[in-house]
Coordinates of C-alpha atoms and ligand atoms in Angstrom, one line a residue:
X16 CA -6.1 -21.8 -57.3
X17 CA -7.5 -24.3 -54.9
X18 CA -8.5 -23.1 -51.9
X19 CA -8.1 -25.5 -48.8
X20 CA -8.6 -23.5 -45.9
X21 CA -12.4 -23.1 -46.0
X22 CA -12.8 -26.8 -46.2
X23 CA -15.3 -27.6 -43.2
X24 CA -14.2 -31.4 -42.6
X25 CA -17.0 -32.2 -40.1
X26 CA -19.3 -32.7 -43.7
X27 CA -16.4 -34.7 -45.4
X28 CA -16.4 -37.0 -42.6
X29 CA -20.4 -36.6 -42.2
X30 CA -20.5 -37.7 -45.8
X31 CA -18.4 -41.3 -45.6
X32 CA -19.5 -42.5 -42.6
X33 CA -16.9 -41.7 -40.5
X34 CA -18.9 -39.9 -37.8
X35 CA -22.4 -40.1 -38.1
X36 CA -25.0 -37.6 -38.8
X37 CA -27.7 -37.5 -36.4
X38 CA -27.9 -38.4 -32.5
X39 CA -31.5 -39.5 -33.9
X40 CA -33.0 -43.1 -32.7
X41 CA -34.7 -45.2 -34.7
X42 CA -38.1 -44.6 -33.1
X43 CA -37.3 -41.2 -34.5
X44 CA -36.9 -43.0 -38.2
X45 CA -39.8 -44.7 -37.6
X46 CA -41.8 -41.6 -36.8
X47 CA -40.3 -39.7 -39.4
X48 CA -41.1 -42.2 -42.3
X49 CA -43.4 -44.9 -41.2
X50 CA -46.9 -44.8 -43.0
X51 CA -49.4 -43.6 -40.4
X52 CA -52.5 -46.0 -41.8
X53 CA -53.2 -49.1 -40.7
X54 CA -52.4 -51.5 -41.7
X55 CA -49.7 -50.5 -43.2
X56 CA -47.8 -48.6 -40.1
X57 CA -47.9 -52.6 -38.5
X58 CA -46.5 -54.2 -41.4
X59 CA -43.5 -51.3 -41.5
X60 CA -43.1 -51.7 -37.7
X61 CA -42.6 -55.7 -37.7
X62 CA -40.0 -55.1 -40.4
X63 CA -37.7 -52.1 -38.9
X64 CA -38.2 -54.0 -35.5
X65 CA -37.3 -57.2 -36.8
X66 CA -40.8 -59.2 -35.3
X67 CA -41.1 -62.1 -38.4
X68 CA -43.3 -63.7 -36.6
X69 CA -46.2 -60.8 -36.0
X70 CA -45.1 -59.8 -39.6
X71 CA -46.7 -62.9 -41.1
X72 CA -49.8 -62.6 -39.1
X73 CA -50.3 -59.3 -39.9
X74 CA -49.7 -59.9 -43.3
X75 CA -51.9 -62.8 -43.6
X76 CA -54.9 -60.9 -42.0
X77 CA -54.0 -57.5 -44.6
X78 CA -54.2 -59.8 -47.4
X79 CA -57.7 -60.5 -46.7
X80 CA -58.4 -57.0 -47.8
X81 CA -55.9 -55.8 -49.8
X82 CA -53.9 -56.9 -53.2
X83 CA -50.6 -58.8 -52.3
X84 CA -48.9 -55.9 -54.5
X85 CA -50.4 -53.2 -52.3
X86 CA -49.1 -55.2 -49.4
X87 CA -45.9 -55.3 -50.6
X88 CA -45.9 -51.6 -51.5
X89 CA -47.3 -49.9 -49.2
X90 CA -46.2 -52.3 -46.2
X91 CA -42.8 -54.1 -46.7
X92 CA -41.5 -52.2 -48.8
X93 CA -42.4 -48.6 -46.8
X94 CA -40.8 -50.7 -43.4
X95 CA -37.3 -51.1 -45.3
X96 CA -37.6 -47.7 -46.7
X97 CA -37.4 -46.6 -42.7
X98 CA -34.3 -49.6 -43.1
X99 CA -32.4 -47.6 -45.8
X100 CA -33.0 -43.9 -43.8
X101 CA -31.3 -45.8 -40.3
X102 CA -28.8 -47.4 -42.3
X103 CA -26.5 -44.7 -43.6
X104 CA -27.3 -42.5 -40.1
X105 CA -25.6 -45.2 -38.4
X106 CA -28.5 -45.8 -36.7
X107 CA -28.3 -49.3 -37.8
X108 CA -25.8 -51.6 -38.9
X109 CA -25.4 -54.5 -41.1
X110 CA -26.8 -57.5 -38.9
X111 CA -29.9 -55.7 -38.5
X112 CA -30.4 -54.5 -42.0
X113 CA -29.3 -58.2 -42.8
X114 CA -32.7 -58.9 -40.3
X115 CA -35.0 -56.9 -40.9
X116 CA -34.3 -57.6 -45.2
X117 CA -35.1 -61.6 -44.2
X118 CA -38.5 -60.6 -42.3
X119 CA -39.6 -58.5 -45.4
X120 CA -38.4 -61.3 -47.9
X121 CA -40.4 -63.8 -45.8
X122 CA -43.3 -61.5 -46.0
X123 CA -42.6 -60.9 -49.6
X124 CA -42.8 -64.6 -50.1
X125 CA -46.9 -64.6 -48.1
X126 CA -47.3 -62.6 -50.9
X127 CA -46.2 -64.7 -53.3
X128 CA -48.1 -67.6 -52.9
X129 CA -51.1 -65.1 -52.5
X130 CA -50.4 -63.7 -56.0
X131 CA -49.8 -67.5 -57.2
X132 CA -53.4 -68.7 -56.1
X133 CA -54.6 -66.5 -59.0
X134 CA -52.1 -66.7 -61.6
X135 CA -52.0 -70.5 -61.6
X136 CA -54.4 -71.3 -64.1
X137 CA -53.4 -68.7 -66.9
X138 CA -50.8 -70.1 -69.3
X139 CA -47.7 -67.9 -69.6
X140 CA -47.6 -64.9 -71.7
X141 CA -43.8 -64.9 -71.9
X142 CA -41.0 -65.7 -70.5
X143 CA -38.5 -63.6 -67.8
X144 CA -34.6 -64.4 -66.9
X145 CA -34.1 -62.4 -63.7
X146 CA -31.1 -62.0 -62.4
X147 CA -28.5 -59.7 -59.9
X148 CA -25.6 -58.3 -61.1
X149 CA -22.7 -60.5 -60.3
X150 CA -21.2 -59.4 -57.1
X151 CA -24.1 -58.2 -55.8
X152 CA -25.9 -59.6 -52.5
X153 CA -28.7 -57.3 -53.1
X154 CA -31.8 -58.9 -54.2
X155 CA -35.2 -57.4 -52.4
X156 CA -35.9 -55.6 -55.3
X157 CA -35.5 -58.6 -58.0
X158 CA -37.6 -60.2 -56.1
X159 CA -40.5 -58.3 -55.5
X160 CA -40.4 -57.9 -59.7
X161 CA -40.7 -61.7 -60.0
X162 CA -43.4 -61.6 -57.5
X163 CA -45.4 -58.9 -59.5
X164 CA -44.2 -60.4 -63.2
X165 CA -45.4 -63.7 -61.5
X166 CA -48.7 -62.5 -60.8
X167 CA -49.0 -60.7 -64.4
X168 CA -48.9 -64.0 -65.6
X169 CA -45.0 -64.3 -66.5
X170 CA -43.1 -67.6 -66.4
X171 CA -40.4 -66.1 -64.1
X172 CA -36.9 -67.7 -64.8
X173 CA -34.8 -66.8 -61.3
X174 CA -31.3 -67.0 -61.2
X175 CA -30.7 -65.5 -58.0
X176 CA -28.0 -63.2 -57.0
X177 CA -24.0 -62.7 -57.6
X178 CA -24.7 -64.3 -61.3
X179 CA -21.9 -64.8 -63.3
X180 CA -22.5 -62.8 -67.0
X181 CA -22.0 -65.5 -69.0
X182 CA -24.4 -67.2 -66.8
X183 CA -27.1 -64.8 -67.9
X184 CA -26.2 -65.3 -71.2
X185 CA -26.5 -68.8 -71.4
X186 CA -29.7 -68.6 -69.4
X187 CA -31.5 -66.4 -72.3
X188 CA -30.6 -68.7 -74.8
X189 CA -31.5 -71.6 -72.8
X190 CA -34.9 -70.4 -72.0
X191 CA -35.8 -68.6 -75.3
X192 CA -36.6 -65.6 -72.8
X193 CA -38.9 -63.3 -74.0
X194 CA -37.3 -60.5 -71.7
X195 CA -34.1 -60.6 -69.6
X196 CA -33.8 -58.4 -66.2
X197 CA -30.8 -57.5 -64.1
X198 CA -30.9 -55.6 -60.6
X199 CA -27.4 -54.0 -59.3
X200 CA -27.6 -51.9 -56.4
X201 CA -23.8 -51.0 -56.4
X202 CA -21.9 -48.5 -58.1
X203 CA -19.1 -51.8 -58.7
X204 CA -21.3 -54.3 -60.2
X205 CA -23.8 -52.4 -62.4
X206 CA -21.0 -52.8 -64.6
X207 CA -21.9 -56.2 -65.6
X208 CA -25.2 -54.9 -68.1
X209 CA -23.1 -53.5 -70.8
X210 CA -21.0 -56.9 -70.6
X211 CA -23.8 -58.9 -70.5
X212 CA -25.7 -56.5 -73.5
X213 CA -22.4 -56.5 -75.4
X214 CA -22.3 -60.5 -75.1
X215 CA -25.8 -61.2 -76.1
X216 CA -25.1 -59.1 -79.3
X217 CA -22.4 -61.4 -80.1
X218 CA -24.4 -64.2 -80.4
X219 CA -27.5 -62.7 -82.0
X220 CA -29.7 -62.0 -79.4
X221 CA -32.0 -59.6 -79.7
X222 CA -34.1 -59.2 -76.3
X223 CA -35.1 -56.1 -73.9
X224 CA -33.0 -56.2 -71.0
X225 CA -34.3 -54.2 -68.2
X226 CA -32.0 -52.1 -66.1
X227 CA -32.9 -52.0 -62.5
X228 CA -31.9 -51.2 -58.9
X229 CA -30.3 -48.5 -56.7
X230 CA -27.4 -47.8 -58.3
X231 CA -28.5 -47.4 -61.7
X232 CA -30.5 -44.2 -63.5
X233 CA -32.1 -44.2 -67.1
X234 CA -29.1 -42.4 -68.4
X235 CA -26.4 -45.5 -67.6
X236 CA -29.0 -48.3 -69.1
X237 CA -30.0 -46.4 -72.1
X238 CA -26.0 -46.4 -73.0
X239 CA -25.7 -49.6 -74.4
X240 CA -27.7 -51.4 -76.6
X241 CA -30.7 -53.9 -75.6
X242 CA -31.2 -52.0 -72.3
X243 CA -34.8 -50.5 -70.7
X244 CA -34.4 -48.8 -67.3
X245 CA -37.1 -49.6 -64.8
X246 CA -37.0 -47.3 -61.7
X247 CA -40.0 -49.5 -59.8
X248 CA -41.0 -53.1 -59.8
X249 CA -44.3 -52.1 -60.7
X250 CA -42.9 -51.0 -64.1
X251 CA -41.7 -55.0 -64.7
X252 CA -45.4 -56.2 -65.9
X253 CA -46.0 -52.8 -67.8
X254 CA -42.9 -53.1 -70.0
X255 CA -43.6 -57.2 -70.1
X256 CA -46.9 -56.7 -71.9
X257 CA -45.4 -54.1 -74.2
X258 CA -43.0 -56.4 -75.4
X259 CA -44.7 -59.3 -75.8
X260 CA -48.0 -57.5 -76.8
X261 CA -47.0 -55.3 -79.0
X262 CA -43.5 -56.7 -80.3
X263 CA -41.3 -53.8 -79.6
X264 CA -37.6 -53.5 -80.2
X265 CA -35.7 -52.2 -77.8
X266 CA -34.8 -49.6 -80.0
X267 CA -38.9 -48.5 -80.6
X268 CA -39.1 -49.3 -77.0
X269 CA -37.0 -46.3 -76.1
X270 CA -38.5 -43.9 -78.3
X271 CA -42.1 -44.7 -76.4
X272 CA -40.5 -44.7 -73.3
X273 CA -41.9 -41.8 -71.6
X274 CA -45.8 -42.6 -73.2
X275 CA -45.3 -46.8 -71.7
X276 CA -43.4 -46.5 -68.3
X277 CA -45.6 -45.5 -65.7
X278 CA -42.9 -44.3 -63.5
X279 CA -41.1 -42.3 -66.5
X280 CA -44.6 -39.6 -65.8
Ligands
B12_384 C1 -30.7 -54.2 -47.5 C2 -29.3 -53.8 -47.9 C3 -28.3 -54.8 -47.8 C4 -28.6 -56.2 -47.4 C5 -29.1 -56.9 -48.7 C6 -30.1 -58.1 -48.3 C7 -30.7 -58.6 -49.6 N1 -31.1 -59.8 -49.5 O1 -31.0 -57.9 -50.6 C8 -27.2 -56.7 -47.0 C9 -27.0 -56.4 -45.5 C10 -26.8 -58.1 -47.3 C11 -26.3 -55.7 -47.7 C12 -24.9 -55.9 -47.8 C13 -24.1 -54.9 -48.4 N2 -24.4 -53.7 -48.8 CO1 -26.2 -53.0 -48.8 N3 -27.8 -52.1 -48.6 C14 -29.0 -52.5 -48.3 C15 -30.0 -51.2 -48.3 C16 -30.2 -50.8 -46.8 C17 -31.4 -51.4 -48.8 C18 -31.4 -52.0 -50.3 C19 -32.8 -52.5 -50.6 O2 -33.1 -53.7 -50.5 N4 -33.7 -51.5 -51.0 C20 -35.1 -51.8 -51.3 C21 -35.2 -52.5 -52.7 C22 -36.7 -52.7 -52.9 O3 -34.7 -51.5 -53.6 P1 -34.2 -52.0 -55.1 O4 -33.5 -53.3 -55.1 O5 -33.4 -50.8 -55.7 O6 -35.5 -52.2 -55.9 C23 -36.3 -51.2 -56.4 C24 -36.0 -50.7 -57.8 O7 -34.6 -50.5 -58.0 C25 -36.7 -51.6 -58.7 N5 -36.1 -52.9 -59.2 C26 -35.1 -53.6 -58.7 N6 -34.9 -54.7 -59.4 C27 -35.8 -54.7 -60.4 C28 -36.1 -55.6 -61.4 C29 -37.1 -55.3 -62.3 C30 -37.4 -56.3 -63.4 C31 -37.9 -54.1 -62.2 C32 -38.9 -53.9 -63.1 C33 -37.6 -53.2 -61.1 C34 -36.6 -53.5 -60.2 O8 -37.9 -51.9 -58.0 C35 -37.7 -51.8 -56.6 C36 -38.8 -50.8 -56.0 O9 -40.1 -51.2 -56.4 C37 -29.2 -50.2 -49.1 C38 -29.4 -48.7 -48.8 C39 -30.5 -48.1 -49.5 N7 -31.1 -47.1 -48.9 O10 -30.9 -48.4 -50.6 C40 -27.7 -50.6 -48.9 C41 -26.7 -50.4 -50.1 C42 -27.3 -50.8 -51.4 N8 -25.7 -51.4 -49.7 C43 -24.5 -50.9 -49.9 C44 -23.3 -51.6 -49.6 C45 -22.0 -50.9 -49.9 C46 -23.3 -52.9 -49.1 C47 -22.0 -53.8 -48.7 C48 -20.9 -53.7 -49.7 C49 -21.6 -53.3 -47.3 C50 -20.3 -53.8 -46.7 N9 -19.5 -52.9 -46.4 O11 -20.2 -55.0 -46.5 C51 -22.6 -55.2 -48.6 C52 -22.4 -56.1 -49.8 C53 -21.3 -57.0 -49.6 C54 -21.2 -58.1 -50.7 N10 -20.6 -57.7 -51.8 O12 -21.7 -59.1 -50.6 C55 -24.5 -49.5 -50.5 C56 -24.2 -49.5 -52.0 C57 -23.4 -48.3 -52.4 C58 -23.1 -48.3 -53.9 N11 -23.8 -47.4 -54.6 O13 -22.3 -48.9 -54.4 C59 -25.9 -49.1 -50.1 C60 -26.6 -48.1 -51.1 C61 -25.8 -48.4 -48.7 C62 -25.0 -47.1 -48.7 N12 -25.7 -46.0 -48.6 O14 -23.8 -47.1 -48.7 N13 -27.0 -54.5 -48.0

């Protein structure tokens, strides 16, 4: 029998968001998960304190020294990391995730046209469709993959956010796409892969479709056919050059998953 008593409802309310959990600030965040070298601890600063403007300088005078994908990594991407441990504390809300999101896209996009300067020249190894899950707003990750399939030499095919599946679909066709990517970051619209996979099949496409974003784990993407989870944007290029390389199924793809994807070890 069901005991109800013992229930302490402090950590059900804890748990949705209905009180939050920590008095903490976010200088506290900050502390707690910032980088301490520079110059990534600036970059992470200008993006959970919303400064676009320093952002851009500082990531113009980092990319004198460093890759634009280290920049990305180990900057922007470490400042919204301090962004996602504020945002379920309460510490902050949705206009300021909304912020500091924009002044690490706009720093994403420095890195971009760094990453373009040296990938111009090389003719395409393949083609990607990228999309996000229809419904879904969230599209940092997606778009640091393009950056870094973009710099691997990748004609990247962008179709945004909130994409319709049979949008997608038509897309691959369209395109002859050599690979097909979809980011969801919510429980609701990660739904849409199996559509989209079970659609594709249909009309006799056989591509990789990679599986991506917060809410999504290898287990969910590896139950339907055509899809390859990718837990990190760094893994985009890795499985890319597999595919096009080497020619593998999705199926062969699978069974070598653990030996190709870097963050499978
Ligand atoms: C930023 C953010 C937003 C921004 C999005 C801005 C933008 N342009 O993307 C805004 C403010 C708009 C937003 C809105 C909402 N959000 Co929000 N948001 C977040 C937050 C804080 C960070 C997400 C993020 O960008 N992470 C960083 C990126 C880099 O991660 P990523 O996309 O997963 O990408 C990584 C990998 O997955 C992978 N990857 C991703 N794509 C690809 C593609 C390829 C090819 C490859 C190889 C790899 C790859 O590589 C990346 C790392 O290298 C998260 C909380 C969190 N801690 O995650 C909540 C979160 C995702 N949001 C959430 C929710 C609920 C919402 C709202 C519904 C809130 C509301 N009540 O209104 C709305 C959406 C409304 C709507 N339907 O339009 C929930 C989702 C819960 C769930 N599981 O369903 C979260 C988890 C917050 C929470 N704890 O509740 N949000």
């Amino acid at each position: 029998m069901l005991e109800f008593s013992k229930i302490d409802y402090d950590q059900v309310f804890q748990r949705y968001d209905v009180i939050t959990e920590t008095e903490a600030t976010i200088d506290d965040m900050f502390e707690e998960y910032a980088p301490e070298e520079s110059p990534w601890r600036d970059i992470a600063e200008d993006v959970v304190y919303m400064k676009e403007d320093k952002c851009a300088e500082d990531i113009k005078s980092a990319l004198r020294e460093y890759d634009p994908e280290e920049v990305i990594n180990k900057g922007l991407i470490a400042g919204m990391d301090v962004v996602g441990e504020a945002y379920p504390r309460g510490i902050y809300y949705l206009p300021q995730v909304i912020i500091c999101a924009d002044v690490m896209s706009a720093g994403i996009e420095l890195c971009e046209e760094k990453m373009a300067e040296t990938g111009e020249e090389r003719e395409a190894k393949g083609t990607v469709v990228l999309h996000v899950a229809e419904g879904d707003p969230h599209d940092i990750g997606k778009d640091i993959a393009k950056a870094m399939l973009n710099a691997k030499g990748y004609k990247c095919v962008d179709l945004g956010r909130d994409v319709p599946v049979e949008d997608v679909v038509e897309a691959v066709i369209e395109e002859d796409a050599d690979l097909l990517t979809g980011t969801a970051l919510m429980t609701t619209t990660q739904t849409a892969f199996p559509k989209i996979a079970k659609r594709l099949e249909e009309e006799g496409v056989d591509i990789v479709f990679i599986g991506a974003g917060g809410a999504v784990n290898q287990a969910f993407v590896h139950s339907f056919p055509l899809g390859i989870y990718a837990d990190d944007a760094a893994d985009g290029p890795v499985i890319a050059d597999a595919i096009v390389e080497k020619e593998l199924s999705w199926e062969d793809f699978r069974d070598q998953y653990d030996d190709i994807v870097p963050s499978a070890a």
